[in-house]
PDB file of C-alpha atoms in Angstrom:
ATOM      1  CA  UNK A   1      33.632  64.827  87.779  1.00  0.00           C
ATOM      2  CA  UNK A   2      30.001  64.719  86.819  1.00  0.00           C
ATOM      3  CA  UNK A   3      28.385  66.407  89.811  1.00  0.00           C
ATOM      4  CA  UNK A   4      29.564  64.131  92.661  1.00  0.00           C
ATOM      5  CA  UNK A   5      30.280  61.129  90.408  1.00  0.00           C
ATOM      6  CA  UNK A   6      33.826  60.377  89.282  1.00  0.00           C
ATOM      7  CA  UNK A   7      33.587  59.850  85.536  1.00  0.00           C
ATOM      8  CA  UNK A   8      37.264  59.574  84.597  1.00  0.00           C
ATOM      9  CA  UNK A   9      40.854  60.126  85.518  1.00  0.00           C
ATOM     10  CA  UNK A  10      44.291  60.214  83.992  1.00  0.00           C
ATOM     11  CA  UNK A  11      47.722  61.102  85.275  1.00  0.00           C
ATOM     12  CA  UNK A  12      50.652  62.581  83.477  1.00  0.00           C
ATOM     13  CA  UNK A  13      54.242  63.179  84.446  1.00  0.00           C
ATOM     14  CA  UNK A  14      57.342  64.735  82.978  1.00  0.00           C
ATOM     15  CA  UNK A  15      59.914  62.070  82.201  1.00  0.00           C
ATOM     16  CA  UNK A  16      62.951  62.494  84.475  1.00  0.00           C
ATOM     17  CA  UNK A  17      65.402  61.124  81.900  1.00  0.00           C
ATOM     18  CA  UNK A  18      63.925  63.052  78.970  1.00  0.00           C
ATOM     19  CA  UNK A  19      62.237  66.330  79.874  1.00  0.00           C
ATOM     20  CA  UNK A  20      60.868  66.537  76.312  1.00  0.00           C
ATOM     21  CA  UNK A  21      58.267  63.839  76.964  1.00  0.00           C
ATOM     22  CA  UNK A  22      55.189  63.514  79.096  1.00  0.00           C
ATOM     23  CA  UNK A  23      53.908  60.051  79.950  1.00  0.00           C
ATOM     24  CA  UNK A  24      50.206  59.360  80.471  1.00  0.00           C
ATOM     25  CA  UNK A  25      49.373  56.881  83.233  1.00  0.00           C
ATOM     26  CA  UNK A  26      46.294  55.322  84.820  1.00  0.00           C
ATOM     27  CA  UNK A  27      43.738  56.289  82.184  1.00  0.00           C
ATOM     28  CA  UNK A  28      40.233  55.286  83.267  1.00  0.00           C
ATOM     29  CA  UNK A  29      36.728  56.321  82.235  1.00  0.00           C
ATOM     30  CA  UNK A  30      33.631  55.116  84.102  1.00  0.00           C
ATOM     31  CA  UNK A  31      31.522  52.709  82.036  1.00  0.00           C
ATOM     32  CA  UNK A  32      28.609  55.168  82.310  1.00  0.00           C
ATOM     33  CA  UNK A  33      30.677  57.871  80.593  1.00  0.00           C
ATOM     34  CA  UNK A  34      32.460  55.936  77.857  1.00  0.00           C
ATOM     35  CA  UNK A  35      31.975  56.983  74.224  1.00  0.00           C
ATOM     36  CA  UNK A  36      30.966  60.481  75.350  1.00  0.00           C
ATOM     37  CA  UNK A  37      34.271  62.280  74.825  1.00  0.00           C
ATOM     38  CA  UNK A  38      35.482  62.050  78.424  1.00  0.00           C
ATOM     39  CA  UNK A  39      38.670  60.153  77.553  1.00  0.00           C
ATOM     40  CA  UNK A  40      39.520  62.562  74.778  1.00  0.00           C
ATOM     41  CA  UNK A  41      38.994  65.535  77.118  1.00  0.00           C
ATOM     42  CA  UNK A  42      41.178  63.953  79.786  1.00  0.00           C
ATOM     43  CA  UNK A  43      44.006  63.451  77.312  1.00  0.00           C
ATOM     44  CA  UNK A  44      43.521  66.974  75.964  1.00  0.00           C
ATOM     45  CA  UNK A  45      43.921  68.303  79.511  1.00  0.00           C
ATOM     46  CA  UNK A  46      47.200  66.446  79.954  1.00  0.00           C
ATOM     47  CA  UNK A  47      48.281  67.709  76.527  1.00  0.00           C
ATOM     48  CA  UNK A  48      47.511  71.288  77.533  1.00  0.00           C
ATOM     49  CA  UNK A  49      49.485  70.800  80.755  1.00  0.00           C
ATOM     50  CA  UNK A  50      52.383  69.294  78.787  1.00  0.00           C
ATOM     51  CA  UNK A  51      52.438  72.244  76.377  1.00  0.00           C
ATOM     52  CA  UNK A  52      52.532  74.642  79.324  1.00  0.00           C
ATOM     53  CA  UNK A  53      55.805  72.897  80.269  1.00  0.00           C
ATOM     54  CA  UNK A  54      57.172  73.129  76.719  1.00  0.00           C
ATOM     55  CA  UNK A  55      56.519  69.466  75.898  1.00  0.00           C
ATOM     56  CA  UNK A  56      54.818  68.505  72.646  1.00  0.00           C
ATOM     57  CA  UNK A  57      54.922  64.687  72.708  1.00  0.00           C
ATOM     58  CA  UNK A  58      52.730  62.425  74.842  1.00  0.00           C
ATOM     59  CA  UNK A  59      53.655  58.784  75.491  1.00  0.00           C
ATOM     60  CA  UNK A  60      51.751  55.924  77.085  1.00  0.00           C
ATOM     61  CA  UNK A  61      51.864  52.172  77.547  1.00  0.00           C
ATOM     62  CA  UNK A  62      48.822  50.042  76.752  1.00  0.00           C
ATOM     63  CA  UNK A  63      48.435  46.337  77.444  1.00  0.00           C
ATOM     64  CA  UNK A  64      48.583  44.187  74.322  1.00  0.00           C
ATOM     65  CA  UNK A  65      45.203  42.532  74.942  1.00  0.00           C
ATOM     66  CA  UNK A  66      43.312  45.823  75.403  1.00  0.00           C
ATOM     67  CA  UNK A  67      42.069  46.239  71.828  1.00  0.00           C
ATOM     68  CA  UNK A  68      39.394  48.765  72.797  1.00  0.00           C
ATOM     69  CA  UNK A  69      41.966  51.095  74.367  1.00  0.00           C
ATOM     70  CA  UNK A  70      44.442  50.625  71.500  1.00  0.00           C
ATOM     71  CA  UNK A  71      41.771  51.565  68.944  1.00  0.00           C
ATOM     72  CA  UNK A  72      40.705  54.562  71.051  1.00  0.00           C
ATOM     73  CA  UNK A  73      44.272  55.865  71.284  1.00  0.00           C
ATOM     74  CA  UNK A  74      44.823  55.343  67.543  1.00  0.00           C
ATOM     75  CA  UNK A  75      41.561  57.143  66.754  1.00  0.00           C
ATOM     76  CA  UNK A  76      42.738  60.247  68.630  1.00  0.00           C
ATOM     77  CA  UNK A  77      46.165  60.313  67.008  1.00  0.00           C
ATOM     78  CA  UNK A  78      48.462  57.999  68.969  1.00  0.00           C
ATOM     79  CA  UNK A  79      50.760  55.659  67.062  1.00  0.00           C
ATOM     80  CA  UNK A  80      52.711  52.616  68.214  1.00  0.00           C
ATOM     81  CA  UNK A  81      56.419  53.408  68.459  1.00  0.00           C
ATOM     82  CA  UNK A  82      57.542  49.801  67.994  1.00  0.00           C
ATOM     83  CA  UNK A  83      58.824  49.624  71.574  1.00  0.00           C
ATOM     84  CA  UNK A  84      57.260  46.921  73.765  1.00  0.00           C
ATOM     85  CA  UNK A  85      57.882  45.902  77.370  1.00  0.00           C
ATOM     86  CA  UNK A  86      56.714  42.859  79.349  1.00  0.00           C
ATOM     87  CA  UNK A  87      53.491  43.432  81.267  1.00  0.00           C
ATOM     88  CA  UNK A  88      54.469  43.146  84.933  1.00  0.00           C
ATOM     89  CA  UNK A  89      51.188  41.547  86.071  1.00  0.00           C
ATOM     90  CA  UNK A  90      51.039  38.762  83.449  1.00  0.00           C
ATOM     91  CA  UNK A  91      54.084  37.326  81.703  1.00  0.00           C
ATOM     92  CA  UNK A  92      51.971  36.213  78.720  1.00  0.00           C
ATOM     93  CA  UNK A  93      51.227  39.854  77.843  1.00  0.00           C
ATOM     94  CA  UNK A  94      53.256  42.918  76.942  1.00  0.00           C
ATOM     95  CA  UNK A  95      52.666  46.648  76.706  1.00  0.00           C
ATOM     96  CA  UNK A  96      52.888  48.691  73.528  1.00  0.00           C
ATOM     97  CA  UNK A  97      54.413  52.134  73.774  1.00  0.00           C
ATOM     98  CA  UNK A  98      52.380  54.720  71.874  1.00  0.00           C
ATOM     99  CA  UNK A  99      53.030  58.394  71.222  1.00  0.00           C
ATOM    100  CA  UNK A 100      51.179  61.439  70.004  1.00  0.00           C
ATOM    101  CA  UNK A 101      52.576  64.738  68.796  1.00  0.00           C
ATOM    102  CA  UNK A 102      50.490  67.565  70.219  1.00  0.00           C
ATOM    103  CA  UNK A 103      50.177  71.019  68.729  1.00  0.00           C
TER     104      UNK A 103
END
């Protein structure tokens, strides 16, 4: 939050099948707050939460046509795992799985 203005959000959950991974979901930063470190701080917060649960790997899915997000995630240390899944909202797209080791 920036005073009363929502400037970003992200969710994270422990994977039920593999308790050694946390998955990031629903990453969003308000256009007014992009390129100001908000996204990086949101991911850092999820990383801190993950570490408090003994998890040191973050995963996410990003839509194949979202080059801005892909470059952002790569810039902060995420790498594509090679795993892809169909994008449920558009059969012409897919989602890349990305991961980041946190310390």
